[in-house]
C-alpha cells in the first residue's frame, strides 16, 4: 500500500455513510481516481476545505488493492476559482468541465496536459467575453488528448483533401470528421457545416492565440457550439447534463 502525492481537481463528490465522501479527482499525475475520504464531512476533519468541488488540492492517496477504493489521507487546498462563486454562467461552465473529465476519461489514465488545460480554463471562466471560446477550446483539447479528435482537413473515410470544395461540408459524427462527396452517401449521423463553422473549429483546435481573433458573436459561435456539443455527446454516448446550460 503506497502513498502518492498529487495535484487533483475535485470533479465529483458523493456523500457516503454518516460523515464520509467518495470523491472523484482528476489528478495531474494519475489521471482520474475515485477515493474514499473517511470522515471528510466531520466539522473538524483535517480534510475539510480540501475536497470542495472544482477546487485544486494537494492530495495524498493511499493506493489500495485493485478492487477497493483508494483512500484520501491529506487534502490541502491549492487553488480556488473565485469567479465560480460570483457568476452562475461561469459555474455552469465549470460543472461542465468537471462532467467531461469525470465521464469521458478513464481511471488511472494520466493526461497532465489535460489537467493543465482544465485549470487554465477554470481560471478564466469569469471573463464573459472569452468564456464560450475558452470552453470550446477545452473540449477540443480534451478530444485531441484522448485520441477522439475528428479530422477537419481530409475526408475521414478515404483521406482525400476537402479543401476548395465549396461552402457546405459533410461532417460525420460517427465516421470521425469531414467527408468528401464520394464518401458521404450511406454514412450515419452526418451534419452539414458551413466553411465558416469548420474554419472556426480548426482555429479553436489549434495551439496559439488565433482563437482570440475569432468572431465571437452568438450567430457565428452557435453552430460551433452545436457541433462540438454533438461531438462530445457522441463520445459520451449521451448528452452531457450541463450542455443545455451553456450559452453560445
Ligand atoms: Zn472520402
CSV table of C-alpha atoms and ligand atoms in Angstrom, one decimal:
chain,number,residue,atom,x,y,z
A,1,UNK,CA,0.0,0.0,0.0
A,2,UNK,CA,1.9,3.0,-1.2
A,3,UNK,CA,1.1,6.7,-0.6
A,4,UNK,CA,1.1,9.0,-3.6
A,5,UNK,CA,1.1,12.8,-3.6
A,6,UNK,CA,-0.6,14.5,-6.5
A,7,UNK,CA,-2.3,17.7,-7.5
A,8,UNK,CA,-6.0,17.0,-8.0
A,9,UNK,CA,-9.1,18.8,-9.3
A,10,UNK,CA,-12.2,17.6,-7.5
A,11,UNK,CA,-14.7,16.8,-10.2
A,12,UNK,CA,-17.3,14.8,-8.2
A,13,UNK,CA,-18.3,14.2,-4.6
A,14,UNK,CA,-20.9,11.8,-3.2
A,15,UNK,CA,-21.8,11.6,0.5
A,16,UNK,CA,-21.5,8.1,1.9
A,17,UNK,CA,-22.1,6.8,5.4
A,18,UNK,CA,-22.6,9.3,8.2
A,19,UNK,CA,-19.7,11.6,7.6
A,20,UNK,CA,-17.6,10.3,4.6
A,21,UNK,CA,-17.5,11.1,0.9
A,22,UNK,CA,-16.4,9.3,-2.2
A,23,UNK,CA,-14.6,11.9,-4.3
A,24,UNK,CA,-13.6,11.7,-8.0
A,25,UNK,CA,-10.4,13.5,-8.6
A,26,UNK,CA,-8.9,14.4,-11.9
A,27,UNK,CA,-5.2,14.4,-10.9
A,28,UNK,CA,-2.3,15.7,-12.8
A,29,UNK,CA,-0.1,12.7,-12.3
A,30,UNK,CA,-2.5,9.7,-12.1
A,31,UNK,CA,-5.5,10.8,-14.2
A,32,UNK,CA,-9.0,10.1,-12.8
A,33,UNK,CA,-9.1,8.5,-9.4
A,34,UNK,CA,-12.0,7.7,-7.2
A,35,UNK,CA,-11.2,7.6,-3.5
A,36,UNK,CA,-12.9,7.4,-0.1
A,37,UNK,CA,-12.4,10.4,2.2
A,38,UNK,CA,-13.2,9.0,5.6
A,39,UNK,CA,-14.9,11.4,8.0
A,40,UNK,CA,-14.4,14.3,5.5
A,41,UNK,CA,-17.7,15.9,6.4
A,42,UNK,CA,-17.0,16.0,10.2
A,43,UNK,CA,-16.7,19.5,11.4
A,44,UNK,CA,-13.1,19.2,12.5
A,45,UNK,CA,-11.9,16.9,9.8
A,46,UNK,CA,-8.4,17.7,8.5
A,47,UNK,CA,-9.8,17.1,5.0
A,48,UNK,CA,-12.3,19.9,5.4
A,49,UNK,CA,-11.9,22.6,2.7
A,50,UNK,CA,-9.6,20.4,0.7
A,51,UNK,CA,-12.2,18.5,-1.1
A,52,UNK,CA,-14.6,21.2,-2.4
A,53,UNK,CA,-16.0,20.6,-5.8
A,54,UNK,CA,-14.0,22.4,-8.6
A,55,UNK,CA,-11.1,23.2,-6.3
A,56,UNK,CA,-7.5,22.1,-6.9
A,57,UNK,CA,-5.8,20.5,-3.9
A,58,UNK,CA,-2.6,18.8,-2.9
A,59,UNK,CA,-3.8,15.3,-2.3
A,60,UNK,CA,-2.2,12.3,-0.6
A,61,UNK,CA,-3.7,9.0,-1.7
A,62,UNK,CA,-3.2,5.5,-0.3
A,63,UNK,CA,-3.5,3.2,-3.2
A,64,UNK,CA,-5.4,0.1,-2.2
A,65,UNK,CA,-5.6,-3.3,-3.8
A,66,UNK,CA,-7.2,-3.4,-7.2
A,67,UNK,CA,-10.9,-3.6,-6.5
A,68,UNK,CA,-11.1,-1.3,-3.5
A,69,UNK,CA,-11.3,2.5,-3.5
A,70,UNK,CA,-8.1,4.4,-2.8
A,71,UNK,CA,-8.1,6.4,0.4
A,72,UNK,CA,-7.6,10.2,0.7
A,73,UNK,CA,-5.3,10.8,3.7
A,74,UNK,CA,-4.5,14.5,3.1
A,75,UNK,CA,-6.1,17.3,1.1
A,76,UNK,CA,-4.7,20.8,1.2
A,77,UNK,CA,-6.4,23.5,-0.9
A,78,UNK,CA,-4.0,24.9,-3.6
A,79,UNK,CA,-6.3,26.9,-5.8
A,80,UNK,CA,-9.9,28.1,-5.7
A,81,UNK,CA,-11.5,29.7,-8.7
A,82,UNK,CA,-13.2,32.8,-7.3
A,83,UNK,CA,-15.3,33.6,-10.4
A,84,UNK,CA,-17.2,30.3,-10.0
A,85,UNK,CA,-18.7,31.7,-6.7
A,86,UNK,CA,-19.8,35.0,-8.2
A,87,UNK,CA,-21.0,34.1,-11.7
A,88,UNK,CA,-23.6,31.5,-12.5
A,89,UNK,CA,-22.6,31.1,-16.1
A,90,UNK,CA,-19.0,30.5,-15.1
A,91,UNK,CA,-20.2,27.9,-12.5
A,92,UNK,CA,-22.2,26.0,-15.1
A,93,UNK,CA,-19.2,26.0,-17.4
A,94,UNK,CA,-17.1,24.7,-14.5
A,95,UNK,CA,-19.6,21.9,-13.8
A,96,UNK,CA,-19.5,21.1,-17.5
A,97,UNK,CA,-15.7,20.7,-17.4
A,98,UNK,CA,-16.0,18.5,-14.3
A,99,UNK,CA,-18.6,16.3,-16.0
A,100,UNK,CA,-16.4,15.8,-19.1
A,101,UNK,CA,-13.3,15.0,-17.1
A,102,UNK,CA,-15.3,12.6,-14.8
A,103,UNK,CA,-17.2,10.8,-17.6
A,104,UNK,CA,-15.0,10.9,-20.7
A,105,UNK,CA,-11.6,9.9,-19.2
A,106,UNK,CA,-10.6,6.5,-18.0
A,107,UNK,CA,-9.4,5.8,-14.4
A,108,UNK,CA,-5.7,5.9,-13.9
A,109,UNK,CA,-5.0,7.2,-17.4
A,110,UNK,CA,-2.7,10.1,-16.9
A,111,UNK,CA,-3.1,13.3,-19.0
A,112,UNK,CA,-1.1,16.1,-17.4
A,113,UNK,CA,-1.8,18.4,-20.4
A,114,UNK,CA,-5.5,17.9,-20.0
A,115,UNK,CA,-5.2,18.8,-16.3
A,116,UNK,CA,-3.3,22.0,-17.2
A,117,UNK,CA,-5.9,22.9,-19.9
A,118,UNK,CA,-8.7,22.4,-17.4
A,119,UNK,CA,-7.1,24.6,-14.7
A,120,UNK,CA,-6.2,27.3,-17.1
A,121,UNK,CA,-9.8,27.3,-18.5
A,122,UNK,CA,-11.3,27.4,-15.0
A,123,UNK,CA,-9.1,30.3,-14.0
A,124,UNK,CA,-10.5,32.4,-16.9
A,125,UNK,CA,-14.2,31.5,-16.8
A,126,UNK,CA,-15.1,34.8,-15.1
A,127,UNK,CA,-14.3,36.6,-18.4
A,128,UNK,CA,-17.7,36.5,-20.1
A,129,UNK,CA,-16.3,37.8,-23.4
A,130,UNK,CA,-13.9,34.9,-23.9
A,131,UNK,CA,-15.8,32.2,-21.9
A,132,UNK,CA,-17.6,30.4,-24.8
A,133,UNK,CA,-14.4,30.2,-26.9
A,134,UNK,CA,-12.3,29.0,-24.0
A,135,UNK,CA,-14.7,26.3,-23.2
A,136,UNK,CA,-14.8,25.1,-26.8
A,137,UNK,CA,-11.0,25.1,-26.8
A,138,UNK,CA,-11.0,23.0,-23.7
A,139,UNK,CA,-13.5,20.5,-25.2
A,140,UNK,CA,-11.4,20.2,-28.4
A,141,UNK,CA,-8.2,19.8,-26.4
A,142,UNK,CA,-9.9,17.1,-24.5
A,143,UNK,CA,-11.0,15.2,-27.6
A,144,UNK,CA,-7.4,15.6,-29.1
A,145,UNK,CA,-5.7,14.5,-25.9
A,146,UNK,CA,-8.0,11.4,-25.6
A,147,UNK,CA,-7.4,10.5,-29.3
A,148,UNK,CA,-11.0,11.3,-30.2
A,149,UNK,CA,-10.4,14.4,-32.4
A,150,UNK,CA,-12.3,14.4,-35.7
A,151,UNK,CA,-10.4,15.0,-38.9
A,152,UNK,CA,-11.0,18.6,-40.1
A,153,UNK,CA,-9.0,18.8,-43.4
A,154,UNK,CA,-9.2,15.4,-45.1
A,155,UNK,CA,-12.1,13.0,-45.6
A,156,UNK,CA,-12.3,10.8,-42.5
A,157,UNK,CA,-13.2,7.9,-44.8
A,158,UNK,CA,-10.8,8.0,-47.8
A,159,UNK,CA,-8.3,10.7,-46.8
A,160,UNK,CA,-8.9,12.9,-49.8
A,161,UNK,CA,-8.5,16.7,-49.2
A,162,UNK,CA,-11.7,18.6,-48.8
A,163,UNK,CA,-10.1,22.0,-49.5
A,164,UNK,CA,-11.8,24.2,-52.1
A,165,UNK,CA,-15.0,22.1,-52.2
A,166,UNK,CA,-17.5,25.0,-51.8
A,167,UNK,CA,-19.1,26.2,-48.6
A,168,UNK,CA,-21.0,23.2,-47.3
A,169,UNK,CA,-19.1,20.3,-45.7
A,170,UNK,CA,-20.5,17.0,-44.7
A,171,UNK,CA,-19.3,16.2,-41.2
A,172,UNK,CA,-19.7,12.6,-39.9
A,173,UNK,CA,-20.0,12.4,-36.1
A,174,UNK,CA,-19.8,8.6,-36.2
A,175,UNK,CA,-17.2,8.5,-39.0
A,176,UNK,CA,-14.8,10.8,-37.3
A,177,UNK,CA,-14.8,14.1,-39.2
A,178,UNK,CA,-15.4,15.7,-42.6
A,179,UNK,CA,-16.5,13.6,-45.5
A,180,UNK,CA,-15.8,14.1,-49.2
A,181,UNK,CA,-18.9,14.0,-51.6
A,182,UNK,CA,-18.0,10.5,-52.7
A,183,UNK,CA,-17.9,9.1,-49.2
A,184,UNK,CA,-20.9,10.9,-47.8
A,185,UNK,CA,-23.7,8.7,-49.1
A,186,UNK,CA,-24.7,6.0,-46.6
A,187,UNK,CA,-22.8,7.4,-43.7
A,188,UNK,CA,-24.8,7.7,-40.4
A,189,UNK,CA,-25.1,10.9,-38.3
A,190,UNK,CA,-23.9,13.3,-40.9
A,191,UNK,CA,-24.3,17.1,-40.2
A,192,UNK,CA,-23.7,19.8,-42.8
A,193,UNK,CA,-21.3,22.6,-41.7
A,194,UNK,CA,-20.6,25.9,-43.4
A,195,UNK,CA,-17.0,26.6,-44.3
A,196,UNK,CA,-17.0,29.3,-41.7
A,197,UNK,CA,-18.0,27.0,-38.9
A,198,UNK,CA,-15.4,24.4,-40.0
A,199,UNK,CA,-12.8,27.1,-40.1
A,200,UNK,CA,-13.8,28.3,-36.6
A,201,UNK,CA,-13.4,24.8,-35.2
A,202,UNK,CA,-10.0,24.5,-36.9
A,203,UNK,CA,-8.9,27.7,-35.2
A,204,UNK,CA,-10.2,26.8,-31.8
A,205,UNK,CA,-8.5,23.4,-32.0
A,206,UNK,CA,-5.1,24.9,-32.9
A,207,UNK,CA,-2.4,25.9,-30.5
A,208,UNK,CA,-1.5,29.6,-30.1
A,209,UNK,CA,-3.7,32.7,-29.9
A,210,UNK,CA,-5.5,32.7,-33.2
A,211,UNK,CA,-8.8,31.9,-31.4
A,212,UNK,CA,-8.8,35.4,-29.8
A,213,UNK,CA,-9.4,36.9,-33.2
A,214,UNK,CA,-12.4,34.7,-34.0
A,215,UNK,CA,-15.8,36.3,-34.5
A,216,UNK,CA,-17.4,35.7,-31.1
A,217,UNK,CA,-20.9,36.8,-31.9
A,218,UNK,CA,-23.6,34.4,-30.9
A,219,UNK,CA,-24.7,34.0,-34.5
A,220,UNK,CA,-21.2,32.8,-35.5
A,221,UNK,CA,-20.5,30.7,-32.4
A,222,UNK,CA,-23.9,28.9,-32.1
A,223,UNK,CA,-23.2,26.4,-34.9
A,224,UNK,CA,-19.7,25.7,-33.5
A,225,UNK,CA,-21.3,25.2,-30.0
A,226,UNK,CA,-23.8,22.7,-31.5
A,227,UNK,CA,-21.2,20.8,-33.5
A,228,UNK,CA,-18.7,20.5,-30.6
A,229,UNK,CA,-21.6,19.6,-28.2
A,230,UNK,CA,-22.6,16.8,-30.6
A,231,UNK,CA,-19.1,15.5,-30.8
A,232,UNK,CA,-18.8,15.3,-27.1
A,233,UNK,CA,-22.3,13.7,-26.8
A,234,UNK,CA,-21.3,11.2,-29.4
A,235,UNK,CA,-18.2,10.2,-27.5
A,236,UNK,CA,-20.1,10.1,-24.1
A,237,UNK,CA,-23.0,8.1,-25.6
A,238,UNK,CA,-25.4,10.7,-24.1
A,239,UNK,CA,-26.0,14.5,-23.9
A,240,UNK,CA,-23.9,16.0,-21.1
A,241,UNK,CA,-26.2,17.1,-18.3
A,242,UNK,CA,-24.8,20.6,-18.2
A,243,UNK,CA,-24.8,21.1,-22.0
A,244,UNK,CA,-28.2,22.9,-22.1
A,245,UNK,CA,-26.9,25.4,-19.5
A,246,UNK,CA,-24.1,26.7,-21.7
A,247,UNK,CA,-24.8,29.8,-23.6
A,248,UNK,CA,-23.4,30.1,-27.2
B,1,LIG,ZN1,-13.8,10.4,-49.0
